[in-house]
Amino acid sequence: MSNQSQAHETVAWAKQRLDDVDAIISEVEKTAGKLKDGARVQADAALARLQASRAKVQDYYDVLRSEADAVKGGAEEAQHALETEWVEVESAFQSFLSAAKDQAETVRGVVVARAEAQRRSWAASFNKLREQAEDAVEKARGEFDAAIKRLTDEAEKFQARIGEAKDAGDESWTAVKAGLADAKAVHDRTIQKIKDALSKVL
């Protein structure tokens, strides 16, 4: 995998995290007001932690995106920092769930919103992988078709020269053999590209 494609996958992963924390915060903000007394204080504290972590996640995402766009180093550091901050997001989320444990509908709403955000992110990632695979297969098919056309052209030349002279036959036969070897090499590369493209999707 190239550094560029790895960087873009890391950006997609970071975007999923950002979408996830946004969904959590949105639902927590909607439901924290329904809690009473100590539970409300705990929920507000958890919300503050989530918002602080969200700001850091946004910063890391921005760094990763600029690194991927410039295709330079440092994306691993930003990803590590984001992973570390994600532990804080999960911890704050669990604190909120603990504070809201008596409000089943509230907890359910937050969990459903988070699951929906994750589903959308996964669907977007899958669609992007599918598009990349389709592009790779189409490109490989074009290369294979071009190689087959070259082979066909050489075979036609060979056929036309068969009756002309014995010397020309040897030359043409060499060209056809070279064309067959080229076509086989392109075929093998094409099949490998298709397998690689499909392995990204599966």
Short mmCIF file of C-alpha atoms in Angstrom, two decimals:
data_model
loop_
_atom_site.label_atom_id
_atom_site.label_comp_id
_atom_site.label_asym_id
_atom_site.label_seq_id
_atom_site.Cartn_x
_atom_site.Cartn_y
_atom_site.Cartn_z
CA MET A 1 0.00 0.00 0.00
CA SER A 2 1.42 3.39 -0.95
CA ASN A 3 2.02 6.12 1.62
CA GLN A 4 -0.62 8.22 -0.13
CA SER A 5 -3.34 5.56 -0.02
CA GLN A 6 -2.47 4.74 3.60
CA ALA A 7 -2.71 8.45 4.46
CA HIS A 8 -6.12 8.69 2.77
CA GLU A 9 -7.36 5.60 4.63
CA THR A 10 -6.16 7.17 7.88
CA VAL A 11 -8.08 10.37 7.03
CA ALA A 12 -11.22 8.32 6.36
CA TRP A 13 -10.76 6.54 9.70
CA ALA A 14 -10.32 9.89 11.49
CA LYS A 15 -13.45 11.26 9.78
CA GLN A 16 -15.40 8.27 11.11
CA ARG A 17 -14.19 9.11 14.62
CA LEU A 18 -15.19 12.76 14.16
CA ASP A 19 -18.67 11.76 12.93
CA ASP A 20 -18.98 9.36 15.85
CA VAL A 21 -18.13 11.95 18.52
CA ASP A 22 -20.41 14.51 16.82
CA ALA A 23 -23.32 12.06 17.01
CA ILE A 24 -22.58 11.34 20.67
CA ILE A 25 -22.39 15.04 21.59
CA SER A 26 -25.56 15.88 19.69
CA GLU A 27 -27.58 13.25 21.53
CA VAL A 28 -26.00 13.99 24.91
CA GLU A 29 -26.82 17.70 24.51
CA LYS A 30 -30.43 16.86 23.67
CA THR A 31 -30.91 14.53 26.61
CA ALA A 32 -28.71 15.91 29.42
CA GLY A 33 -31.43 18.42 30.32
CA LYS A 34 -33.81 15.62 31.22
CA LEU A 35 -31.58 14.39 34.03
CA LYS A 36 -31.97 15.56 37.62
CA ASP A 37 -29.64 16.59 40.46
CA GLY A 38 -26.40 14.58 40.71
CA ALA A 39 -27.04 12.76 37.46
CA ARG A 40 -27.33 16.12 35.69
CA VAL A 41 -24.04 17.32 37.19
CA GLN A 42 -22.30 14.11 36.07
CA ALA A 43 -23.86 14.33 32.61
CA ASP A 44 -22.75 17.97 32.22
CA ALA A 45 -19.21 17.02 33.26
CA ALA A 46 -19.20 14.16 30.75
CA LEU A 47 -20.53 16.53 28.06
CA ALA A 48 -17.74 19.03 28.80
CA ARG A 49 -15.17 16.23 28.45
CA LEU A 50 -16.75 15.11 25.19
CA GLN A 51 -16.69 18.66 23.79
CA ALA A 52 -13.03 19.12 24.79
CA SER A 53 -12.13 15.81 23.17
CA ARG A 54 -14.15 16.68 20.08
CA ALA A 55 -12.05 19.84 19.62
CA LYS A 56 -8.85 17.78 19.84
CA VAL A 57 -10.22 15.12 17.48
CA GLN A 58 -11.03 17.90 14.99
CA ASP A 59 -7.46 19.22 15.29
CA TYR A 60 -5.97 15.77 14.69
CA TYR A 61 -8.31 15.21 11.77
CA ASP A 62 -7.23 18.52 10.24
CA VAL A 63 -3.56 17.58 10.64
CA LEU A 64 -4.14 14.17 9.06
CA ARG A 65 -6.03 15.71 6.16
CA SER A 66 -3.31 18.27 5.46
CA GLU A 67 -0.66 15.54 5.72
CA ALA A 68 -2.54 13.34 3.27
CA ASP A 69 -3.03 16.23 0.86
CA ALA A 70 0.67 17.06 0.96
CA VAL A 71 1.67 13.35 1.09
CA LYS A 72 4.28 13.97 3.73
CA GLY A 73 5.27 12.22 6.96
CA GLY A 74 3.76 12.75 10.35
CA ALA A 75 0.39 11.13 9.74
CA GLU A 76 1.31 8.26 12.07
CA GLU A 77 1.98 10.66 14.95
CA ALA A 78 -1.34 12.39 14.42
CA GLN A 79 -3.13 9.04 14.20
CA HIS A 80 -1.50 7.89 17.45
CA ALA A 81 -2.51 11.14 19.17
CA LEU A 82 -6.06 10.73 17.86
CA GLU A 83 -6.21 7.13 19.12
CA THR A 84 -5.05 8.31 22.54
CA GLU A 85 -7.69 11.04 22.60
CA TRP A 86 -10.31 8.51 21.50
CA VAL A 87 -9.79 6.71 24.81
CA GLU A 88 -10.93 9.97 26.49
CA VAL A 89 -13.99 10.14 24.21
CA GLU A 90 -14.98 6.58 25.14
CA SER A 91 -14.36 7.25 28.83
CA ALA A 92 -16.47 10.42 28.80
CA PHE A 93 -19.19 8.59 26.89
CA GLN A 94 -19.25 5.81 29.48
CA SER A 95 -19.45 8.46 32.24
CA PHE A 96 -22.49 9.95 30.55
CA LEU A 97 -24.14 6.54 30.17
CA SER A 98 -23.48 5.87 33.83
CA ALA A 99 -25.01 9.24 34.82
CA ALA A 100 -28.06 8.57 32.64
CA LYS A 101 -28.50 4.92 33.63
CA ASP A 102 -31.95 5.60 35.11
CA GLN A 103 -33.11 7.17 31.83
CA ALA A 104 -33.39 4.15 29.52
CA GLU A 105 -34.89 6.16 26.65
CA THR A 106 -32.05 8.70 26.87
CA VAL A 107 -29.38 6.00 26.81
CA ARG A 108 -31.13 4.25 23.96
CA GLY A 109 -31.30 7.46 21.90
CA VAL A 110 -27.60 8.17 22.34
CA VAL A 111 -26.56 4.61 21.50
CA VAL A 112 -28.85 4.50 18.43
CA ALA A 113 -27.51 7.86 17.18
CA ARG A 114 -23.95 6.65 17.59
CA ALA A 115 -24.68 3.37 15.79
CA GLU A 116 -26.31 5.28 12.93
CA ALA A 117 -23.27 7.59 12.61
CA GLN A 118 -21.00 4.54 12.48
CA ARG A 119 -23.22 2.86 9.88
CA ARG A 120 -23.08 5.95 7.65
CA SER A 121 -19.30 6.15 7.98
CA TRP A 122 -18.86 2.48 7.18
CA ALA A 123 -21.18 2.77 4.17
CA ALA A 124 -19.19 5.77 2.88
CA SER A 125 -15.91 3.85 3.32
CA PHE A 126 -17.33 0.80 1.56
CA ASN A 127 -18.61 2.91 -1.34
CA LYS A 128 -15.20 4.54 -1.75
CA LEU A 129 -13.46 1.15 -1.74
CA ARG A 130 -15.95 -0.18 -4.26
CA GLU A 131 -15.31 2.80 -6.56
CA GLN A 132 -11.54 2.27 -6.28
CA ALA A 133 -11.94 -1.42 -7.08
CA GLU A 134 -14.17 -0.66 -10.08
CA ASP A 135 -11.62 1.87 -11.37
CA ALA A 136 -8.76 -0.62 -10.97
CA VAL A 137 -10.69 -3.39 -12.72
CA GLU A 138 -11.66 -1.04 -15.57
CA LYS A 139 -8.06 0.12 -16.04
CA ALA A 140 -6.79 -3.47 -15.97
CA ARG A 141 -9.44 -4.48 -18.51
CA GLY A 142 -8.31 -1.66 -20.83
CA GLU A 143 -4.68 -2.78 -20.61
CA PHE A 144 -5.68 -6.36 -21.34
CA ASP A 145 -7.82 -5.33 -24.33
CA ALA A 146 -4.90 -3.30 -25.73
CA ALA A 147 -2.56 -6.29 -25.36
CA ILE A 148 -5.05 -8.59 -27.10
CA LYS A 149 -5.39 -6.06 -29.94
CA ARG A 150 -1.58 -5.99 -30.36
CA LEU A 151 -1.54 -9.79 -30.42
CA THR A 152 -4.34 -9.88 -32.99
CA ASP A 153 -2.51 -7.32 -35.17
CA GLU A 154 0.68 -9.39 -35.05
CA ALA A 155 -1.25 -12.56 -35.89
CA GLU A 156 -2.87 -10.84 -38.88
CA LYS A 157 0.54 -9.64 -40.11
CA PHE A 158 1.85 -13.17 -39.72
CA GLN A 159 -1.09 -14.58 -41.67
CA ALA A 160 -0.58 -12.06 -44.48
CA ARG A 161 3.12 -12.86 -44.77
CA ILE A 162 2.83 -16.65 -44.71
CA GLY A 163 2.71 -16.92 -48.49
CA GLU A 164 5.25 -14.17 -49.22
CA ALA A 165 8.57 -15.73 -48.32
CA LYS A 166 10.19 -18.18 -45.99
CA ASP A 167 12.41 -15.46 -44.41
CA ALA A 168 9.45 -13.28 -43.65
CA GLY A 169 7.75 -16.26 -41.97
CA ASP A 170 10.52 -16.58 -39.40
CA GLU A 171 10.38 -12.86 -38.64
CA SER A 172 6.62 -12.87 -38.34
CA TRP A 173 6.64 -15.97 -36.16
CA THR A 174 9.10 -14.25 -33.79
CA ALA A 175 6.81 -11.20 -33.66
CA VAL A 176 3.76 -13.37 -32.93
CA LYS A 177 5.62 -15.24 -30.17
CA ALA A 178 6.67 -11.91 -28.65
CA GLY A 179 3.09 -10.70 -28.92
CA LEU A 180 1.84 -13.84 -27.16
CA ALA A 181 4.39 -13.38 -24.38
CA ASP A 182 3.36 -9.72 -23.99
CA ALA A 183 -0.32 -10.63 -23.91
CA LYS A 184 0.29 -13.32 -21.28
CA ALA A 185 2.28 -10.86 -19.12
CA VAL A 186 -0.46 -8.24 -19.43
CA HIS A 187 -3.11 -10.90 -18.69
CA ASP A 188 -1.25 -11.97 -15.54
CA ARG A 189 -0.88 -8.34 -14.40
CA THR A 190 -4.55 -7.71 -15.18
CA ILE A 191 -5.71 -10.68 -13.12
CA GLN A 192 -3.45 -9.59 -10.24
CA LYS A 193 -4.80 -6.01 -10.38
CA ILE A 194 -8.37 -7.32 -10.33
CA LYS A 195 -7.56 -9.59 -7.36
CA ASP A 196 -5.90 -6.69 -5.53
CA ALA A 197 -8.85 -4.40 -6.21
CA LEU A 198 -11.35 -7.00 -5.03
CA SER A 199 -9.31 -7.82 -1.92
CA LYS A 200 -9.70 -4.18 -0.82
CA VAL A 201 -13.47 -4.53 -0.98
CA LEU A 202 -13.78 -7.99 0.59
#
